Coordinates of C-alpha atoms and ligand atoms in Angstrom, one line a residue:
M126 CA 91.0 108.8 125.6
S127 CA 93.7 107.0 126.2
Q128 CA 97.3 107.8 126.5
F129 CA 100.4 106.1 125.9
D130 CA 104.2 106.2 125.4
V131 CA 104.7 103.6 122.3
V132 CA 100.7 102.6 120.5
V133 CA 102.6 99.8 116.9
I134 CA 100.1 99.0 114.0
G135 CA 100.5 95.7 113.2
A136 CA 101.7 92.8 115.3
G137 CA 103.8 90.7 113.2
P138 CA 106.9 90.2 113.6
G139 CA 108.5 93.5 113.1
G140 CA 105.6 95.3 115.6
Y141 CA 104.8 93.2 118.3
I142 CA 108.3 93.3 118.9
A143 CA 109.1 96.2 118.3
A144 CA 106.1 97.0 121.9
I145 CA 107.7 94.2 123.7
R146 CA 110.5 95.9 124.0
A147 CA 109.1 99.7 124.9
A148 CA 107.3 97.5 126.5
Q149 CA 110.8 96.1 128.8
L150 CA 112.1 98.7 128.1
G151 CA 109.3 101.2 130.8
F152 CA 107.3 102.2 127.5
K153 CA 103.0 102.8 127.7
T154 CA 102.8 100.3 125.5
A155 CA 100.2 98.9 122.7
C156 CA 100.0 97.4 120.1
I157 CA 97.2 98.1 116.8
D158 CA 96.3 95.2 115.1
A159 CA 93.9 93.6 112.4
G160 CA 94.7 89.7 112.4
V161 CA 92.3 87.4 112.4
N162 CA 92.1 83.5 112.5
K163 CA 91.5 81.3 109.6
A164 CA 88.3 81.0 110.4
G165 CA 88.0 84.7 110.2
D166 CA 85.9 85.3 114.3
T167 CA 89.1 85.2 116.2
P168 CA 91.0 88.6 116.3
A169 CA 95.2 86.2 115.6
L170 CA 98.5 87.4 116.6
G171 CA 101.2 87.2 115.2
G172 CA 100.9 88.8 111.0
T173 CA 101.2 87.5 107.6
C174 CA 104.5 85.2 109.8
L175 CA 103.3 83.1 111.6
N176 CA 98.8 83.1 110.9
V177 CA 100.2 83.3 106.6
G178 CA 103.7 82.8 106.1
C179 CA 106.6 81.9 107.7
I180 CA 105.6 79.3 110.5
P181 CA 102.8 77.5 108.7
S182 CA 104.2 76.7 105.3
K183 CA 107.7 75.7 107.0
A184 CA 105.0 73.2 109.7
L185 CA 104.1 71.7 106.1
L186 CA 107.3 71.5 104.3
Q187 CA 108.4 69.6 107.3
S188 CA 105.7 67.1 107.0
S189 CA 106.3 66.2 103.5
E190 CA 109.5 65.8 103.0
N191 CA 108.8 62.8 106.3
Y192 CA 106.5 61.5 103.5
H193 CA 108.3 62.5 101.1
E194 CA 112.2 60.2 103.1
V195 CA 109.4 57.6 104.0
L196 CA 108.2 57.0 99.8
H197 CA 111.7 57.1 98.7
D198 CA 114.9 57.9 101.4
F199 CA 113.9 54.7 104.2
A200 CA 114.6 52.2 102.1
E201 CA 118.2 52.7 101.4
H202 CA 119.1 52.3 105.8
G203 CA 116.4 48.7 106.0
I204 CA 113.0 50.4 107.0
T205 CA 110.5 48.7 104.6
V206 CA 107.5 50.4 105.8
G207 CA 104.3 48.9 103.5
D208 CA 100.8 51.0 102.0
V209 CA 101.7 54.9 103.2
K210 CA 99.1 56.4 103.6
F211 CA 99.1 60.8 102.9
D212 CA 96.6 62.6 104.4
A213 CA 96.6 66.7 103.0
A214 CA 93.8 67.8 105.6
K215 CA 95.8 66.1 109.0
M216 CA 98.8 67.8 107.2
V217 CA 96.8 71.3 107.3
A218 CA 95.0 70.6 110.9
R219 CA 98.9 69.9 112.1
K220 CA 100.7 72.9 110.9
D221 CA 97.2 75.2 112.0
E222 CA 97.4 73.7 115.0
I223 CA 100.9 75.6 116.1
V224 CA 100.2 78.6 114.1
T225 CA 97.1 78.6 117.1
K226 CA 99.2 78.2 119.3
L227 CA 102.4 80.5 118.1
T228 CA 99.5 83.5 117.7
G229 CA 97.6 82.6 121.2
G230 CA 101.6 82.7 122.3
I231 CA 101.7 86.4 121.5
A232 CA 98.6 87.2 123.8
Y233 CA 100.6 85.7 126.3
L234 CA 103.4 87.7 126.0
F235 CA 101.6 90.8 125.1
K236 CA 99.5 90.9 128.8
K237 CA 102.8 89.1 129.7
N238 CA 104.7 92.4 129.2
K239 CA 101.6 94.7 129.7
I240 CA 100.9 96.0 126.1
E241 CA 97.7 97.2 125.2
S242 CA 96.0 94.8 122.4
I243 CA 94.0 96.6 120.8
F244 CA 92.2 95.0 117.7
G245 CA 91.1 96.7 115.1
K246 CA 92.1 98.5 111.7
G247 CA 94.7 101.8 113.0
S248 CA 95.3 105.1 111.5
F249 CA 96.1 108.3 111.4
K250 CA 93.7 111.6 112.5
G251 CA 96.2 113.6 113.8
Q252 CA 98.0 115.4 115.6
N253 CA 97.3 117.0 119.7
G254 CA 100.4 119.4 120.4
E255 CA 103.4 116.6 120.2
L256 CA 100.9 113.8 120.9
W257 CA 99.9 111.1 118.1
Q258 CA 95.6 110.6 116.9
I259 CA 95.7 106.6 115.9
E260 CA 91.7 106.5 114.7
V261 CA 90.7 102.6 115.8
D262 CA 87.7 100.8 113.7
N263 CA 86.8 97.8 114.9
K264 CA 84.5 96.8 113.0
G265 CA 83.2 100.2 112.0
E266 CA 82.9 100.4 116.2
K267 CA 85.6 103.9 116.1
S268 CA 87.1 105.4 119.1
L269 CA 90.6 107.5 119.1
I270 CA 93.7 106.5 120.6
E271 CA 96.9 109.6 121.2
A272 CA 101.1 108.7 121.1
K273 CA 104.3 110.3 121.7
H274 CA 106.0 107.9 119.5
V275 CA 104.4 105.7 116.5
I276 CA 105.0 102.9 114.2
V277 CA 104.0 101.7 111.7
A278 CA 104.7 98.5 111.1
T279 CA 101.6 97.5 108.5
G280 CA 103.5 94.4 107.1
S281 CA 102.8 92.8 102.8
S282 CA 100.4 91.9 101.4
P283 CA 100.8 90.3 98.1
R284 CA 100.9 92.0 95.1
P285 CA 98.1 91.1 92.7
L286 CA 98.1 89.4 89.4
P287 CA 95.7 91.6 87.1
L288 CA 95.1 88.8 84.3
V289 CA 93.1 86.6 87.6
E290 CA 91.7 86.5 91.2
I291 CA 92.4 85.2 93.2
D292 CA 89.5 83.1 95.0
N293 CA 91.5 80.2 97.0
K294 CA 89.7 78.0 95.9
N295 CA 91.0 77.3 92.2
V296 CA 92.9 80.6 92.2
L297 CA 95.6 81.1 95.1
D298 CA 97.9 83.2 97.3
N299 CA 99.8 81.9 99.9
E300 CA 97.6 82.1 102.4
G301 CA 95.5 79.9 99.5
A302 CA 97.8 77.4 98.7
L303 CA 98.8 76.0 102.8
N304 CA 95.3 75.3 103.0
L305 CA 95.0 72.5 100.7
T306 CA 92.9 69.7 102.0
E307 CA 93.5 66.8 98.9
V308 CA 96.5 67.6 96.3
P309 CA 96.0 68.6 93.4
K310 CA 97.0 67.0 90.7
K311 CA 98.3 69.3 88.3
L312 CA 99.9 72.5 90.7
G313 CA 100.4 75.8 88.5
V314 CA 102.9 78.4 90.4
I315 CA 103.1 81.1 88.8
G316 CA 106.9 82.5 90.1
S317 CA 110.0 81.3 91.2
G318 CA 110.5 83.0 94.3
V319 CA 110.9 81.8 97.8
I320 CA 106.7 80.9 97.9
G321 CA 106.4 79.4 94.4
L322 CA 109.9 77.3 94.8
E323 CA 109.2 75.8 98.9
M324 CA 105.1 75.7 98.3
G325 CA 105.9 74.1 95.2
S326 CA 108.3 71.6 97.1
V327 CA 105.4 70.8 99.0
W328 CA 102.7 69.5 96.8
K329 CA 105.1 68.0 93.9
R330 CA 106.5 65.9 97.6
V331 CA 103.1 64.8 97.8
G332 CA 101.7 63.9 94.7
S333 CA 101.6 66.5 92.3
D334 CA 102.7 67.6 89.2
V335 CA 104.5 70.9 89.6
T336 CA 105.0 73.5 86.8
V337 CA 106.5 76.3 88.0
L338 CA 106.3 79.6 85.4
E339 CA 108.6 82.6 85.9
A340 CA 109.2 85.7 84.6
M341 CA 112.9 86.2 84.5
P342 CA 115.3 85.1 81.9
T343 CA 117.2 83.7 85.3
F344 CA 116.1 80.9 88.1
M345 CA 116.6 82.9 91.8
A346 CA 118.6 86.0 90.3
A347 CA 119.3 87.4 94.3
A348 CA 120.6 83.9 94.3
D349 CA 124.8 83.2 93.9
Q350 CA 123.8 82.3 91.0
Q351 CA 126.9 78.8 91.1
I352 CA 124.3 77.7 93.6
A353 CA 121.3 79.2 91.3
K354 CA 122.0 76.7 89.4
E355 CA 123.1 73.5 91.4
A356 CA 118.9 73.9 92.7
F357 CA 117.8 74.4 89.7
K358 CA 119.0 71.2 88.4
I359 CA 118.6 69.4 91.6
F360 CA 115.3 71.1 91.4
T361 CA 114.1 70.1 87.8
K362 CA 116.4 67.1 86.7
E363 CA 116.1 64.6 89.7
Q364 CA 113.1 66.7 91.4
G365 CA 110.8 67.0 89.0
L366 CA 110.0 69.6 89.2
T367 CA 108.9 72.1 85.5
I368 CA 110.4 75.4 85.5
E369 CA 109.6 77.1 82.5
L370 CA 112.0 80.0 83.1
G371 CA 111.1 83.7 80.8
V372 CA 108.2 83.4 81.0
A373 CA 105.2 85.5 79.4
I374 CA 101.1 85.2 81.0
K375 CA 99.2 86.2 78.4
E376 CA 95.7 85.3 79.8
I377 CA 94.5 83.3 82.8
K378 CA 91.0 80.8 82.9
N379 CA 89.5 80.1 86.2
G380 CA 86.8 78.0 85.8
V381 CA 84.9 74.2 85.7
K382 CA 87.5 71.8 84.1
G383 CA 90.7 73.7 86.2
V384 CA 92.9 77.0 85.5
S385 CA 94.0 77.1 82.4
V386 CA 96.9 79.9 81.2
S387 CA 98.3 80.9 78.1
Y388 CA 101.4 82.1 77.9
E389 CA 104.2 82.6 75.5
V390 CA 108.4 80.8 76.2
A391 CA 110.8 81.3 74.0
G392 CA 108.9 82.2 70.8
K393 CA 106.9 79.7 71.3
A394 CA 103.1 80.1 72.7
K395 CA 101.8 77.0 75.5
T396 CA 98.5 76.3 77.3
E397 CA 98.6 74.4 80.2
T398 CA 95.7 74.0 82.6
F399 CA 96.1 73.3 86.4
D400 CA 93.8 72.3 89.0
K401 CA 95.2 74.6 90.9
L402 CA 97.3 77.6 90.4
I403 CA 99.8 79.9 92.9
V404 CA 100.1 83.3 92.0
A405 CA 102.9 84.1 94.2
I406 CA 105.0 86.8 92.1
G407 CA 105.9 89.3 95.6
R408 CA 104.8 91.3 97.7
V409 CA 103.5 94.9 98.5
P410 CA 103.8 97.2 101.0
N411 CA 99.8 97.5 103.8
T412 CA 99.8 101.3 103.6
D413 CA 96.4 102.8 102.2
G414 CA 94.5 102.3 104.8
L415 CA 96.1 104.3 107.1
N416 CA 94.9 107.8 106.3
A417 CA 98.7 109.1 106.2
E418 CA 98.1 111.1 102.8
A419 CA 96.7 113.7 106.4
V420 CA 99.3 113.0 108.2
G421 CA 102.0 114.3 105.4
L422 CA 103.7 110.8 106.0
V423 CA 105.6 109.3 102.5
K424 CA 105.6 106.8 100.6
D425 CA 107.7 106.2 97.4
E426 CA 106.4 105.3 94.7
R427 CA 105.7 101.9 95.1
G428 CA 104.4 102.7 98.3
F429 CA 107.0 102.1 101.0
I430 CA 107.1 104.4 103.6
T431 CA 110.0 106.0 103.3
V432 CA 112.3 105.3 106.6
N433 CA 116.0 106.5 107.0
D434 CA 118.8 104.0 108.2
L435 CA 117.1 104.2 111.2
C436 CA 113.6 103.0 110.1
Q437 CA 112.6 107.3 111.2
T438 CA 109.8 108.6 108.8
N439 CA 109.4 112.3 107.3
L440 CA 106.9 112.6 110.5
P441 CA 108.8 113.4 114.2
N442 CA 107.9 110.7 116.5
V443 CA 106.9 108.5 113.2
W444 CA 108.8 105.2 112.5
A445 CA 108.2 102.9 110.7
V446 CA 109.0 98.5 110.3
G447 CA 109.3 95.2 108.3
D448 CA 107.7 94.7 104.7
V449 CA 106.2 97.4 105.3
V450 CA 109.2 99.4 104.8
R451 CA 112.4 99.1 102.3
G452 CA 114.4 96.2 102.5
P453 CA 114.1 92.6 102.3
M454 CA 111.0 91.0 103.4
L455 CA 112.3 89.4 105.8
A456 CA 110.3 88.1 109.1
H457 CA 114.2 88.1 111.1
K458 CA 115.0 91.8 109.7
A459 CA 111.2 93.0 110.8
M460 CA 112.3 91.3 114.5
D461 CA 115.8 93.0 115.0
E462 CA 114.3 96.9 113.3
G463 CA 111.5 96.6 115.8
V464 CA 114.6 95.9 119.2
A465 CA 115.9 98.8 117.4
V466 CA 113.8 101.5 117.1
A467 CA 112.3 101.3 121.1
E468 CA 115.6 100.9 121.5
R469 CA 116.2 103.9 120.8
L470 CA 112.7 105.3 122.2
A471 CA 114.5 104.6 124.8
G472 CA 117.8 106.5 123.6
Q473 CA 120.1 103.3 123.2
K474 CA 122.4 103.6 119.9
P475 CA 121.5 99.9 118.9
H476 CA 123.3 99.2 115.5
L477 CA 120.6 97.1 113.2
D478 CA 123.3 95.7 109.8
F479 CA 121.7 95.3 106.4
N480 CA 124.8 93.9 104.9
T481 CA 124.4 90.7 107.1
I482 CA 120.5 90.1 106.7
P483 CA 121.1 85.5 105.8
W484 CA 118.0 84.4 103.8
V485 CA 117.1 81.1 103.5
I486 CA 114.8 78.5 101.9
Y487 CA 113.3 75.8 103.0
T488 CA 113.8 73.1 100.5
D489 CA 115.6 69.9 100.1
P490 CA 118.2 70.9 100.1
E491 CA 118.1 74.3 101.6
I492 CA 119.6 77.4 99.8
A493 CA 121.1 80.1 102.0
W494 CA 123.1 82.9 102.8
V495 CA 124.8 85.7 103.6
G496 CA 126.7 88.8 102.2
K497 CA 127.1 88.9 98.6
T498 CA 127.6 87.3 95.7
E499 CA 130.1 86.3 93.7
E500 CA 128.0 88.4 90.8
Q501 CA 127.4 90.9 93.1
L502 CA 131.2 91.0 94.3
K503 CA 132.3 91.4 89.8
A504 CA 130.0 93.8 89.9
E505 CA 131.4 96.4 92.1
G506 CA 135.1 95.3 91.2
I507 CA 136.1 94.0 94.9
E508 CA 138.9 91.6 93.8
Y509 CA 137.9 88.3 96.2
K510 CA 139.4 84.7 96.4
K511 CA 136.9 82.0 97.1
G512 CA 136.8 78.1 98.2
Q513 CA 134.2 75.2 98.8
S514 CA 133.8 72.2 99.4
G515 CA 130.9 69.6 99.3
F516 CA 128.5 68.1 101.1
A517 CA 129.6 64.8 99.0
A518 CA 132.0 63.6 100.8
N519 CA 130.6 65.1 104.7
G520 CA 130.5 62.0 106.7
R521 CA 127.5 63.5 108.9
A522 CA 125.8 64.6 105.7
L523 CA 126.4 60.9 105.1
G524 CA 125.1 58.7 108.0
L525 CA 121.6 61.9 107.5
G526 CA 121.4 60.7 104.1
K527 CA 121.8 63.8 102.4
A528 CA 125.3 64.7 101.6
Q529 CA 124.1 66.9 98.2
G530 CA 125.1 70.5 98.6
T531 CA 128.1 73.3 98.4
V532 CA 129.0 76.1 101.0
K533 CA 131.2 78.4 99.2
I534 CA 132.6 81.2 101.0
L535 CA 134.0 85.1 99.4
A536 CA 137.4 86.1 101.4
C537 CA 138.6 90.1 100.4
A538 CA 142.0 88.6 97.4
K539 CA 143.6 91.9 100.0
T540 CA 142.3 91.1 103.7
D541 CA 141.0 87.7 104.2
R542 CA 138.2 89.7 105.4
V543 CA 134.7 87.1 105.4
L544 CA 132.1 88.9 102.3
G545 CA 129.7 86.2 101.0
V546 CA 128.5 82.3 102.3
H547 CA 126.9 80.8 99.9
M548 CA 125.4 77.6 101.3
I549 CA 122.5 75.0 98.9
G550 CA 122.7 71.4 101.0
P551 CA 121.2 69.7 104.9
M552 CA 120.6 72.1 107.3
V553 CA 121.9 75.2 106.3
S554 CA 119.4 77.5 108.1
E555 CA 121.7 76.8 110.9
L556 CA 124.5 76.4 109.3
V557 CA 123.9 80.1 107.4
A558 CA 124.8 81.5 111.4
E559 CA 128.7 80.8 111.1
G560 CA 128.5 83.1 107.9
V561 CA 126.7 85.6 109.7
M562 CA 128.4 85.7 113.0
S563 CA 131.8 85.8 111.2
M564 CA 131.3 88.8 109.3
E565 CA 129.8 90.7 112.1
F566 CA 132.7 90.4 113.9
S567 CA 135.0 90.8 110.8
A568 CA 135.7 87.3 110.9
S569 CA 138.7 86.4 107.8
S570 CA 138.3 83.1 106.2
E571 CA 141.8 82.1 108.2
D572 CA 139.5 83.2 111.2
I573 CA 137.1 80.0 110.1
A574 CA 139.3 78.3 109.0
R575 CA 141.3 77.7 112.8
I576 CA 138.8 77.4 114.8
V577 CA 138.1 73.8 115.7
H578 CA 134.7 72.3 114.5
A579 CA 132.9 69.2 116.1
H580 CA 133.2 65.4 113.9
P581 CA 131.4 64.1 112.6
A582 CA 128.9 67.5 111.8
L583 CA 128.1 69.6 108.0
S584 CA 129.1 72.6 110.2
E585 CA 132.7 70.9 108.6
A586 CA 131.4 71.7 105.3
I587 CA 131.8 75.7 106.1
H588 CA 135.7 74.9 108.2
E589 CA 136.2 72.7 104.0
A590 CA 135.4 76.1 102.3
S591 CA 137.4 78.4 104.5
L592 CA 140.7 75.4 103.6
A593 CA 139.5 76.4 100.6
V594 CA 140.3 79.7 100.4
D595 CA 144.0 79.5 101.3
K596 CA 144.1 76.0 98.8
R597 CA 144.6 73.9 102.3
A598 CA 141.5 71.7 101.9
L599 CA 142.8 68.7 103.5
H600 CA 139.6 66.1 102.8
G601 CA 138.7 68.2 99.8
Ligands
LIG45 P1 103.7 91.1 108.7 O1 103.5 89.6 109.6 O2 102.9 91.0 107.6 O3 102.2 92.3 110.6 C1 101.3 93.2 109.8 C2 100.4 93.2 110.7 O4 99.8 94.6 110.5 C3 99.5 92.0 110.4 O5 98.6 91.4 111.9 C4 97.7 93.1 110.0 O6 97.0 92.4 109.6 C5 97.9 93.8 110.9 N1 97.7 95.7 109.9 C6 98.1 95.9 108.4 N2 97.0 97.4 108.2 C7 97.0 97.7 109.6 C8 96.6 98.4 110.3 N3 95.9 99.5 109.3 N4 96.1 98.3 111.5 C9 96.3 97.2 111.9 N5 96.4 96.6 111.6 C10 97.2 96.3 110.3 N6 110.0 85.6 105.8 C11 111.6 85.0 107.2 O7 112.0 85.9 107.5 N7 111.8 83.3 107.0 C12 110.9 83.0 106.0 O8 110.3 81.7 106.6 C13 109.4 83.3 105.6 N8 108.0 82.0 105.3 C14 107.5 83.6 104.4 C15 106.4 82.6 104.0 C16 105.2 82.6 103.6 C17 103.8 82.0 102.5 C18 104.5 84.8 102.9 C19 104.1 85.0 102.5 C20 106.4 85.1 103.7 C21 107.4 85.5 104.1 N9 108.3 85.5 104.8 C22 109.8 84.9 106.3 C23 108.1 86.4 105.3 C24 107.4 87.4 106.5 O9 106.0 86.5 106.7 C25 107.4 88.8 106.1 O10 109.1 89.1 106.0 C26 107.0 89.2 108.5 O11 105.6 88.3 108.7 C27 107.1 90.8 108.3 O12 107.2 91.8 108.4 P2 106.2 92.0 108.7 O13 105.8 93.1 110.9 O14 106.9 93.2 108.8 O15 104.6 92.4 108.8
LIG46 P1 109.9 87.1 95.8 O1 109.8 88.8 94.7 O2 110.5 85.7 96.1 O3 109.5 86.1 93.5 C1 108.8 86.6 93.3 C2 108.4 86.0 92.3 O4 108.0 86.0 91.0 C3 110.3 86.4 90.9 O5 111.5 85.2 90.3 C4 109.7 87.2 89.8 O6 110.5 87.8 88.8 C5 108.5 86.6 89.3 N1 106.9 87.4 88.7 C6 106.9 88.5 88.9 N2 105.9 89.1 87.8 C7 105.8 86.7 87.2 C8 105.2 87.1 86.2 N3 103.8 87.7 85.4 N4 105.0 86.2 85.9 C9 105.5 85.4 86.4 N5 106.1 85.9 87.0 C10 106.6 86.5 88.0 O7 107.7 87.2 95.7 P2 107.4 85.7 96.6 O8 107.9 84.1 96.2 O9 106.0 86.1 96.4 O10 107.8 86.1 98.0 C11 107.5 86.9 99.1 C12 108.0 87.2 100.2 O11 107.9 86.4 100.8 C13 109.9 87.1 99.5 O12 110.3 87.9 98.4 C14 110.0 86.9 100.9 O13 111.3 88.2 101.1 C15 109.7 86.6 101.5 N6 109.8 85.0 101.6 C16 110.4 84.8 102.6 C17 110.9 83.6 102.4 C18 111.7 83.1 103.5 O14 113.0 83.4 104.4 N7 111.9 81.0 103.6 C19 109.1 82.7 102.2 C20 108.6 82.8 101.3 C21 108.2 84.0 101.2

């Protein structure tokens, strides 16, 4: 029977990164993963993120944005194009190529780092002394391996809506939403969360009439509400997405004429029929197949594996990282937890600050933030100052033809320490790194104000916002 120092279950961003770091630190490491490619016939490493999440969605976002720009934005640059055509199947094929390249890249990294890559479903079997026994089920063929340390990184799956079954033909989850080869005339989306907004944007840009149905009365409740309101206005008034808030879905029928959704909103009953319906109402942790009960691995009431800040479970030498544990379901959070656990096994003392994990929503304009929102600061009774700057007068943004949006910095009223940075605008997915760095280094808003920012650059909006905290913006 094969024995390892470390066995990782799951090769998504949490698992594959944990395996690579553990191998770098000299541990004999194996990684078990059950993921397969789109055709379902070949093992594919990289988990949700690489196969059906972050990477493919960003590929489609870029393709659809390019198409939209050609149609709507090129003319102001003096560029006239005729007979522009869009081929959804080609866009999806390009996305598939990127996915194949990156998932193959993980296989290469496993080889390079001498990680044993094992295909199949991993589950706890029992203990042999201080070693954990893990059963691997490869399509019914079972084998057993042993390891001193186990890192569970089994990720998450779409949360089902009891009213309807996902067939990934007409009623789609995130996977189906990434694989439409024709533009649906009418697209319904249930849930105005991150997936709903990103996938809704993709298909809206290429011509779908998109309606988003959201249960909460508040749009993007987790985001700073000033930014959320600005986003709502742009998405609905300018881009033409229909977003209904405070919706109660009553019935969904998936029939030959499309998918009809009956719902109530503001006391009125409505029914809409869509060609396709995306259901994106959050995700649930993958713990069912782990046989956690056999070894007494504790889960919380929602099925997440219970861990402390160090990602330790209740069992000795059993750790868990990524979507399968508490905290935001983000690839970079999963990766950093994976690195930290591997380093802890080697006796190092890594620190992960959960207050400085950035969020990005890759709509156009993009939305990004780090730290506390104004709503959170108010609820916690923390006195704060704020400074903000728009992209409207930013020379680089105007040149790009993307001069929409705002950067807002929130700083402690007493110490000036940066507590939150919130943005909507061009490439704020990149700009948010300055906010993360500032908060990690406990910067004050004055520290940012005294840093020389390149000109002309989008980052000047951060500089201006920091100056505005002290009411001395130079261009505001
Ligand atoms: P996963 O990536 O889910 O990987 C878990 C792996 O474990 C899978 O390969 C699975 O097959 C395998 N597995 C499960 N059970 C077993 C078992 N018993 N045995 C063996 N293998 C098993 N995050 C971002 O930060 N940025 C984004 O832009 C972004 N975009 C997203 C877009 C979409 C459409 C979706 C759905 C998600 C997106 N996310 C994004 C979230 C991100 O994908 C997840 O946070 C991330 O993948 C979590 O990593 P993980 O390693 O915890 O789990
Ligand atoms: P989400 O949690 O972001 O949003 C789900 C939305 O559905 C919420 O607004 C919720 O109120 C709503 N909802 C729940 N039940 C409903 C119902 N019955 N009817 C109508 N609305 C309902 O979840 P989503 O969009 O599925 O994405 C899952 C996770 O994947 C995200 O939370 C995020 O962690 C990750 N992700 C990250 C991305 C990024 O970082 N750019 C991109 C896409 C996903």
